[in-house]
Coordinates of C-alpha atoms in Angstrom, one line a residue:
X55 CA 0.0 0.0 0.0
X56 CA 1.5 3.3 -1.1
X57 CA 1.6 6.3 1.2
X58 CA 0.5 9.7 -0.1
X59 CA 2.6 12.4 1.3
X60 CA 0.7 15.6 2.2
X61 CA 2.1 19.1 2.7
X62 CA 2.3 20.3 6.3
X63 CA -1.0 21.7 7.7
X64 CA -1.7 25.4 7.4
X65 CA -3.0 27.7 4.7
X66 CA 0.4 28.6 3.3
X67 CA 3.1 26.5 5.0
X68 CA 6.6 28.0 5.0
X69 CA 5.3 31.5 3.8
X70 CA 5.7 34.3 6.3
X71 CA 4.0 37.0 4.2
X72 CA 1.6 35.3 1.6
X73 CA 0.3 38.8 0.5
X74 CA 3.8 39.4 -1.1
X75 CA 3.8 36.1 -3.1
X76 CA 2.0 35.6 -6.4
X77 CA -1.3 33.8 -5.9
X78 CA -0.4 31.0 -8.3
X79 CA 2.5 30.0 -6.1
X80 CA 0.2 29.6 -3.2
X81 CA -2.3 27.4 -5.0
X82 CA -2.1 23.8 -4.0
X83 CA -3.8 22.2 -7.0
X84 CA -3.6 22.2 -10.7
X85 CA -6.3 21.7 -13.3
X86 CA -5.8 20.8 -16.9
X87 CA -5.4 23.8 -19.2
X88 CA -4.2 24.7 -22.7
X89 CA -0.6 23.5 -21.9
X90 CA -1.5 21.2 -19.1
X91 CA -0.2 23.5 -16.4
X92 CA -2.9 26.1 -15.9
X93 CA -3.9 26.5 -12.3
X94 CA -7.5 26.8 -11.2
X95 CA -8.7 30.4 -10.8
X96 CA -7.4 31.9 -7.6
X97 CA -8.0 35.2 -6.0
X98 CA -5.3 37.8 -6.5
X99 CA -3.0 38.5 -3.7
X100 CA -2.1 42.0 -2.6
X101 CA 1.1 41.7 -4.6
X102 CA -0.9 40.7 -7.7
X103 CA -3.2 43.7 -7.3
X104 CA -0.2 46.1 -7.0
X105 CA 1.4 44.5 -10.1
X106 CA -1.8 44.6 -12.2
X107 CA -2.6 48.2 -11.3
X108 CA 1.0 49.3 -12.0
X109 CA 1.1 47.5 -15.4
X110 CA -2.3 49.0 -16.4
X111 CA -1.2 52.5 -15.6
X112 CA 2.1 51.9 -17.4
X113 CA 0.3 50.6 -20.5
X114 CA -2.0 53.6 -20.5
X115 CA 0.9 56.1 -19.9
X116 CA 3.3 54.6 -22.5
X117 CA 0.5 54.2 -25.0
X118 CA -0.4 57.9 -24.7
X119 CA 3.3 58.8 -25.2
X120 CA 3.5 56.7 -28.3
X121 CA 0.3 58.3 -29.6
X122 CA 1.7 61.8 -28.9
X123 CA 5.0 60.9 -30.6
X124 CA 3.1 59.7 -33.7
X125 CA 1.2 63.1 -34.0
X126 CA 4.5 65.0 -33.8
X127 CA 5.9 63.4 -37.0
X128 CA 6.3 65.2 -40.3
X129 CA 3.3 63.4 -41.7
X130 CA 0.9 63.0 -38.7
X131 CA -2.3 61.0 -38.9
X132 CA -5.7 62.6 -39.1
X133 CA -7.7 63.7 -36.1
X134 CA -10.2 60.9 -36.7
X135 CA -7.4 58.3 -36.8
X136 CA -5.9 59.7 -33.6
X137 CA -9.2 59.6 -31.8
X138 CA -9.9 56.0 -33.0
X139 CA -6.4 55.0 -31.9
X140 CA -7.0 56.5 -28.5
X141 CA -10.3 54.8 -27.9
X142 CA -9.1 51.4 -29.2
X143 CA -5.9 51.7 -27.2
X144 CA -7.6 52.5 -23.9
X145 CA -10.1 49.6 -24.5
X146 CA -7.1 47.3 -25.2
X147 CA -5.5 48.3 -21.9
X148 CA -8.7 47.2 -20.1
X149 CA -8.1 43.8 -21.6
X150 CA -5.0 43.4 -19.4
X151 CA -7.3 42.7 -16.4
X152 CA -8.1 39.3 -18.0
X153 CA -4.5 38.4 -18.9
X154 CA -4.0 36.1 -15.9
X155 CA -7.0 33.9 -16.8
X156 CA -6.8 34.0 -20.6
X157 CA -3.2 35.0 -21.4
X158 CA -3.0 33.6 -24.9
X159 CA -6.4 35.0 -26.1
X160 CA -5.7 38.4 -24.6
X161 CA -2.2 38.5 -26.2
X162 CA -3.4 37.5 -29.7
X163 CA -6.2 40.1 -29.6
X164 CA -3.9 42.9 -28.4
X165 CA -1.3 41.9 -31.1
X166 CA -3.9 42.3 -33.8
X167 CA -5.1 45.6 -32.4
X168 CA -1.5 46.9 -32.1
X169 CA -1.0 46.5 -35.8
X170 CA -3.1 49.7 -36.2
X171 CA -3.0 51.4 -32.8
X172 CA 0.0 53.0 -31.2
X173 CA -1.8 53.3 -27.8
X174 CA -2.1 49.5 -27.6
X175 CA 1.7 48.9 -28.2
X176 CA 2.7 48.7 -24.5
X177 CA -0.4 46.6 -23.6
X178 CA 0.6 44.2 -26.4
X179 CA 4.1 43.7 -24.9
X180 CA 2.7 43.2 -21.4
X181 CA 0.3 40.5 -22.7
X182 CA 3.3 38.8 -24.5
X183 CA 5.2 38.8 -21.2
X184 CA 2.3 37.2 -19.4
X185 CA 2.2 34.4 -22.0
X186 CA 5.9 33.8 -21.6
X187 CA 5.4 33.5 -17.8
X188 CA 2.4 31.1 -17.9
X189 CA 2.8 29.0 -21.1
X190 CA 5.4 26.7 -22.6
X191 CA 7.9 27.8 -25.2
X192 CA 6.0 26.5 -28.2
X193 CA 3.0 28.7 -27.4
X194 CA 5.3 31.6 -26.5
X195 CA 7.0 31.4 -29.9
X196 CA 3.7 31.4 -31.8
X197 CA 2.4 34.5 -29.9
X198 CA 5.8 36.2 -30.3
X199 CA 5.6 35.6 -34.1
X200 CA 2.1 37.1 -34.2
X201 CA 3.4 40.1 -32.3
X202 CA 6.3 40.6 -34.7
X203 CA 4.0 40.4 -37.7
X204 CA 1.7 43.0 -36.1
X205 CA 4.7 45.2 -35.5
X206 CA 5.7 44.8 -39.2
X207 CA 2.2 45.8 -40.3
X208 CA 2.2 48.8 -38.0
X209 CA 5.6 50.0 -39.3
X210 CA 4.4 49.5 -42.9
X211 CA 1.4 51.8 -42.4
X212 CA 3.0 54.2 -40.0
X213 CA 6.8 54.2 -40.8
X214 CA 9.2 56.4 -38.8
X215 CA 10.8 58.8 -41.2
X216 CA 13.9 59.2 -39.0
X217 CA 14.7 55.5 -38.9
X218 CA 15.4 53.2 -41.9
X219 CA 13.0 50.2 -42.3
X220 CA 15.6 47.5 -41.6
X221 CA 16.7 49.2 -38.3
X222 CA 13.1 49.5 -37.2
X223 CA 12.5 45.8 -37.8
X224 CA 15.7 45.0 -35.9
X225 CA 14.6 47.1 -32.9
X226 CA 11.2 45.5 -32.9
X227 CA 12.7 42.0 -33.1
X228 CA 15.1 42.8 -30.2
X229 CA 12.3 44.2 -28.1
X230 CA 10.1 41.2 -28.7
X231 CA 13.0 38.8 -27.9
X232 CA 13.8 40.7 -24.7
X233 CA 10.2 40.6 -23.4
X234 CA 10.0 36.8 -24.2
X235 CA 13.4 36.1 -22.5
X236 CA 12.4 38.1 -19.4
X237 CA 9.0 36.3 -19.2
X238 CA 10.6 32.8 -19.6
X239 CA 13.2 33.6 -16.9
X240 CA 10.4 34.5 -14.5
X241 CA 8.6 31.3 -15.4
X242 CA 11.7 29.2 -14.8
X243 CA 12.3 30.9 -11.4
X244 CA 8.7 30.3 -10.4
X245 CA 9.0 26.7 -11.3
X246 CA 12.1 26.4 -9.3
X247 CA 10.4 27.9 -6.3
X248 CA 7.5 25.5 -6.6
X249 CA 9.8 22.6 -7.0
X250 CA 11.8 23.5 -3.9
X251 CA 8.6 24.0 -2.0
X252 CA 7.3 20.6 -3.0
X253 CA 10.6 19.0 -2.2
X254 CA 10.6 20.6 1.2
X255 CA 7.1 19.4 2.0
X256 CA 7.9 15.9 0.8
X257 CA 11.1 15.8 2.8
X258 CA 9.2 16.9 5.9
X259 CA 6.5 14.4 5.4
X260 CA 9.1 11.6 4.8
X261 CA 10.9 12.6 7.9
X262 CA 7.7 12.3 10.0
X263 CA 7.0 9.0 8.3
X264 CA 10.5 7.7 9.1
X265 CA 10.1 8.8 12.7
X266 CA 6.7 7.0 13.0
X267 CA 8.2 3.8 11.5
X268 CA 11.2 3.9 13.8
X269 CA 8.9 4.3 16.8
X270 CA 6.7 1.5 15.6
X271 CA 9.8 -0.8 15.1
X272 CA 11.1 0.1 18.5
X273 CA 7.8 -0.7 20.1
X274 CA 7.7 -4.0 18.3
X275 CA 11.1 -4.8 19.6
X276 CA 10.1 -3.9 23.1
X277 CA 7.0 -6.2 22.8
X278 CA 9.3 -9.0 21.7
X279 CA 11.6 -8.4 24.7
X280 CA 8.7 -8.4 27.1
X281 CA 7.3 -11.6 25.7
X282 CA 10.5 -13.4 26.5
X283 CA 10.9 -11.9 29.9
X284 CA 7.3 -12.2 31.1
X285 CA 6.8 -15.7 29.7
X286 CA 9.9 -16.8 31.7
X287 CA 8.8 -15.2 34.9
X288 CA 5.2 -16.3 34.7
X289 CA 6.2 -19.9 34.0
X290 CA 8.3 -19.8 37.2
X291 CA 5.2 -18.5 39.1
X292 CA 3.0 -21.3 37.6
X293 CA 5.5 -24.0 38.5
X294 CA 5.9 -23.0 42.1
X295 CA 2.2 -22.4 42.5
X296 CA 1.6 -25.9 41.1
X297 CA 4.1 -27.4 43.6
X298 CA 2.3 -25.7 46.5
X299 CA -1.1 -27.0 45.1
X300 CA 0.0 -30.6 44.8
X301 CA 2.2 -30.8 47.9
X302 CA -0.1 -29.8 50.7
X303 CA 2.2 -31.8 53.1
X304 CA 5.3 -29.7 52.3
X305 CA 7.3 -28.5 55.2
X306 CA 7.0 -24.8 56.3
X307 CA 10.5 -24.2 55.0
X308 CA 9.7 -25.5 51.6
X309 CA 6.5 -23.5 51.5
X310 CA 8.3 -20.3 52.6
X311 CA 11.0 -20.9 50.0
X312 CA 8.4 -21.4 47.2
X313 CA 6.5 -18.3 48.4
X314 CA 9.7 -16.3 48.3
X315 CA 10.4 -17.3 44.7
X316 CA 6.8 -16.5 43.7
X317 CA 7.0 -13.1 45.4
X318 CA 10.4 -12.3 43.7
X319 CA 9.1 -13.5 40.3
X320 CA 5.9 -11.5 40.6
X321 CA 7.8 -8.4 41.6
X322 CA 10.2 -8.7 38.7
X323 CA 7.3 -9.3 36.3
X324 CA 5.5 -6.2 37.6
X325 CA 8.7 -4.1 37.2
X326 CA 9.1 -5.3 33.6
X327 CA 5.5 -4.6 32.8
X328 CA 5.7 -1.1 34.3
X329 CA 8.7 -0.3 32.2
X330 CA 7.2 -1.5 28.9
X331 CA 3.9 0.3 29.6
X332 CA 5.8 3.5 30.4
X333 CA 7.7 3.2 27.1
X334 CA 4.6 2.5 25.0
X335 CA 2.8 5.5 26.5
X336 CA 5.8 7.7 25.7
X337 CA 5.4 9.8 22.5
X338 CA 9.1 10.4 22.2
X339 CA 11.6 8.2 20.5
X340 CA 10.4 5.0 22.3
X341 CA 13.7 4.0 23.7
X342 CA 14.0 1.3 26.3
X343 CA 14.4 2.0 30.0
X344 CA 17.8 2.3 31.7
X345 CA 17.6 -1.1 33.3
X346 CA 20.6 -3.3 32.3
X347 CA 19.8 -5.9 29.6
X348 CA 21.0 -9.5 30.0
X349 CA 24.2 -10.6 28.4
X350 CA 26.0 -13.9 27.9
X351 CA 27.5 -13.6 31.4
X352 CA 24.0 -13.8 32.9
X353 CA 23.3 -17.2 31.3
X354 CA 24.5 -19.2 34.3
X355 CA 22.2 -17.2 36.6
X356 CA 19.3 -18.0 34.3
X357 CA 20.0 -21.7 34.4
X358 CA 20.3 -21.6 38.3
X359 CA 17.0 -19.7 38.4
X360 CA 15.3 -22.4 36.4
X361 CA 16.8 -25.1 38.6
X362 CA 15.6 -23.3 41.7
X363 CA 12.1 -23.4 40.2
X364 CA 12.3 -27.2 40.0
X365 CA 13.3 -27.7 36.4
X366 CA 16.1 -30.2 35.9
X367 CA 18.7 -28.7 33.6
X368 CA 22.0 -30.1 32.4
X369 CA 24.4 -27.3 31.3
X370 CA 27.4 -27.5 29.0
X371 CA 29.2 -24.2 28.5
X372 CA 32.2 -23.8 26.2
X373 CA 32.9 -20.1 25.6
X374 CA 36.6 -19.3 25.7
X375 CA 36.2 -15.5 26.0
X376 CA 32.9 -14.1 27.2
X377 CA 34.2 -10.5 26.9
X378 CA 34.8 -10.9 23.2
X379 CA 31.1 -11.5 22.5
X380 CA 29.2 -8.3 21.8
X381 CA 26.3 -7.4 24.0
X382 CA 23.8 -7.8 21.2
X383 CA 25.0 -11.3 20.4
X384 CA 25.1 -12.3 24.1
X385 CA 21.6 -11.0 24.6
X386 CA 20.4 -13.1 21.6
X387 CA 22.0 -16.2 23.1
X388 CA 20.4 -15.4 26.5
X389 CA 16.9 -15.0 24.9
X390 CA 17.2 -18.2 23.0
X391 CA 18.0 -20.2 26.1
X392 CA 15.4 -18.4 28.1
X393 CA 12.6 -19.1 25.5
X394 CA 13.7 -22.7 25.2
X395 CA 13.6 -23.3 29.0
X396 CA 10.3 -21.6 29.2
X397 CA 8.9 -24.0 26.6
X398 CA 10.3 -26.9 28.5
X399 CA 8.5 -25.9 31.6
X400 CA 5.3 -25.4 29.7
X401 CA 5.2 -28.6 27.7
X402 CA 7.7 -31.0 29.3
X403 CA 8.0 -30.1 32.9
X404 CA 9.0 -33.5 34.2
X405 CA 11.9 -34.0 31.8
X406 CA 15.6 -33.0 31.8
X407 CA 16.6 -30.1 29.6
X408 CA 20.1 -30.2 28.1
X409 CA 21.6 -26.8 27.3
X410 CA 24.9 -26.6 25.3
X411 CA 26.5 -23.3 24.4
X412 CA 29.8 -23.5 22.4
X413 CA 31.8 -20.7 20.8
X414 CA 34.6 -21.0 18.3
X415 CA 36.0 -18.2 16.1
X416 CA 36.1 -20.6 13.2
X417 CA 32.6 -21.9 13.3
X418 CA 30.8 -19.2 15.4
X419 CA 28.4 -19.5 18.3
X420 CA 26.1 -22.5 18.6
X421 CA 23.2 -22.8 21.1
X422 CA 21.4 -26.2 21.4
X423 CA 18.6 -27.0 23.9
X424 CA 17.1 -30.5 23.8
X425 CA 14.5 -32.3 25.9
X426 CA 12.8 -35.7 25.6
X427 CA 9.0 -36.0 25.1
X428 CA 7.1 -35.9 28.4
X429 CA 6.0 -39.3 29.8
X430 CA 2.4 -39.6 31.0
X431 CA -0.1 -36.8 31.3
X432 CA 0.2 -33.8 33.5
X433 CA -3.0 -33.3 35.6
X434 CA -2.5 -29.6 35.6
X435 CA -3.9 -27.5 32.7
X436 CA -1.2 -26.5 30.2
X437 CA 0.1 -22.9 30.5
X438 CA -1.3 -20.6 27.9
X439 CA 1.0 -19.1 25.4
X440 CA 1.0 -16.6 22.5
X441 CA 2.3 -19.1 20.0
X442 CA 4.8 -16.6 18.7
X443 CA 7.8 -17.3 20.9
X444 CA 9.7 -19.4 18.4
X445 CA 8.6 -17.1 15.5
X446 CA 10.1 -14.2 17.5
X447 CA 13.3 -16.2 18.1
X448 CA 13.7 -16.9 14.4
X449 CA 13.4 -13.2 13.6
X450 CA 15.7 -12.2 16.4
X451 CA 18.4 -14.7 15.4
X452 CA 18.0 -13.7 11.7
X453 CA 18.5 -10.1 12.5
X454 CA 21.8 -11.1 14.3
X455 CA 23.0 -12.8 11.1
X456 CA 22.3 -16.3 12.3
X457 CA 19.9 -19.2 11.8
X458 CA 17.6 -21.2 14.0
X459 CA 16.2 -24.7 13.7
X460 CA 13.6 -26.4 15.9
X461 CA 11.6 -29.6 15.8
X462 CA 11.5 -33.3 16.8
X463 CA 14.5 -35.5 16.0
X464 CA 14.5 -39.2 15.1
X465 CA 15.4 -40.1 18.7
X466 CA 12.2 -38.6 20.0
X467 CA 13.7 -35.4 21.4
X468 CA 12.7 -31.8 20.7
X469 CA 15.8 -29.9 19.7
X470 CA 16.2 -26.1 19.3
X471 CA 19.5 -25.1 17.7
X472 CA 20.7 -21.6 16.9
X473 CA 23.9 -20.6 15.0
X474 CA 25.3 -17.1 15.3
X475 CA 28.3 -15.8 13.5
X476 CA 31.5 -15.0 15.4
X477 CA 31.8 -11.2 15.8
X478 CA 34.4 -9.7 13.5
X479 CA 37.3 -7.9 15.2
X480 CA 37.2 -4.1 15.2
X481 CA 39.4 -2.4 12.6
X482 CA 41.9 0.0 14.1
X483 CA 42.0 3.3 12.1

């Protein structure tokens, strides 16, 4: 299932003063247009109103100057032509208010009008600039060609007696190219701003997603740890409680010793449960508590604890250097033996569990726990389990770079064997 990354909440995330930004840059959605990139109609920002009013006044002012300049020539146009030019030019300037929504149509209309009106000349260039900002280069080139043809027609009917015809065309072509280049530069800059904004929103969303995934993985790891710890402690409780139930004739010393083990195991289980609940309620990074985690050196204490609970365990321990085994690998070995002894207490309590841990730099670390099938039936109800203990062990050992096998052998024994790689020596830099 794919995850859709959304921008951060808020009307205009990352924008301190949205009134100073073009409204199109603040729009969050696109709708198909002529060139596939036309945005849905949006309300003008304060900046857009200032720009539009300034360009309208500029178009009117420059258009009037061009009209006055044409009347001061040696062969000025007639009064009727000047009046028509003035009216048509002012109406053309009013068309600029629709240039944001219909840039191509407004530009083509103003280009055709500018072929006969000097007052519409500046408005025509502003419309061309708008097309260069909001459309692709193919559309821009077509509109620019229409503008140049209109300029040629205007120069043919109203030539400047002081400039030769080739120079006038060159100046017109240069002015058209300058307006197009400026508009396309603004378009490229806006696209860059939008791209950077989208990348920033995506990066922020991905960062939040990575944090959530890391927190979920950490909580899953905590739950796996607590399954191993609580299952071990609760199995001890069940075993001692069962002994007290079926040995009503036990001596007061034996009853006191069993009650002490039950009290200590219950206290430890409550402490572990309190730690994991506190971590799962935390909204931070979900780290484990500061309590020390078991290592390979604690394996002997685990076996003695099981023996004290009444489980018969035969231990074979061949590790030349315990300090050379990293804490993570040692904790994995500890959890494997802990889960295996817990399963023996649950399903084969009257048997003898054989635990063998060997370590060799050439072959790695091997953990093997075996027990025969139980003889007879246990009158007590079997202890409930989650059914995921061995699945969790397979995943834990796999993450440590090893492998785990479990099942019944041909000799009628249940065998659990884990192989872990020997830790590589640290490289001195």
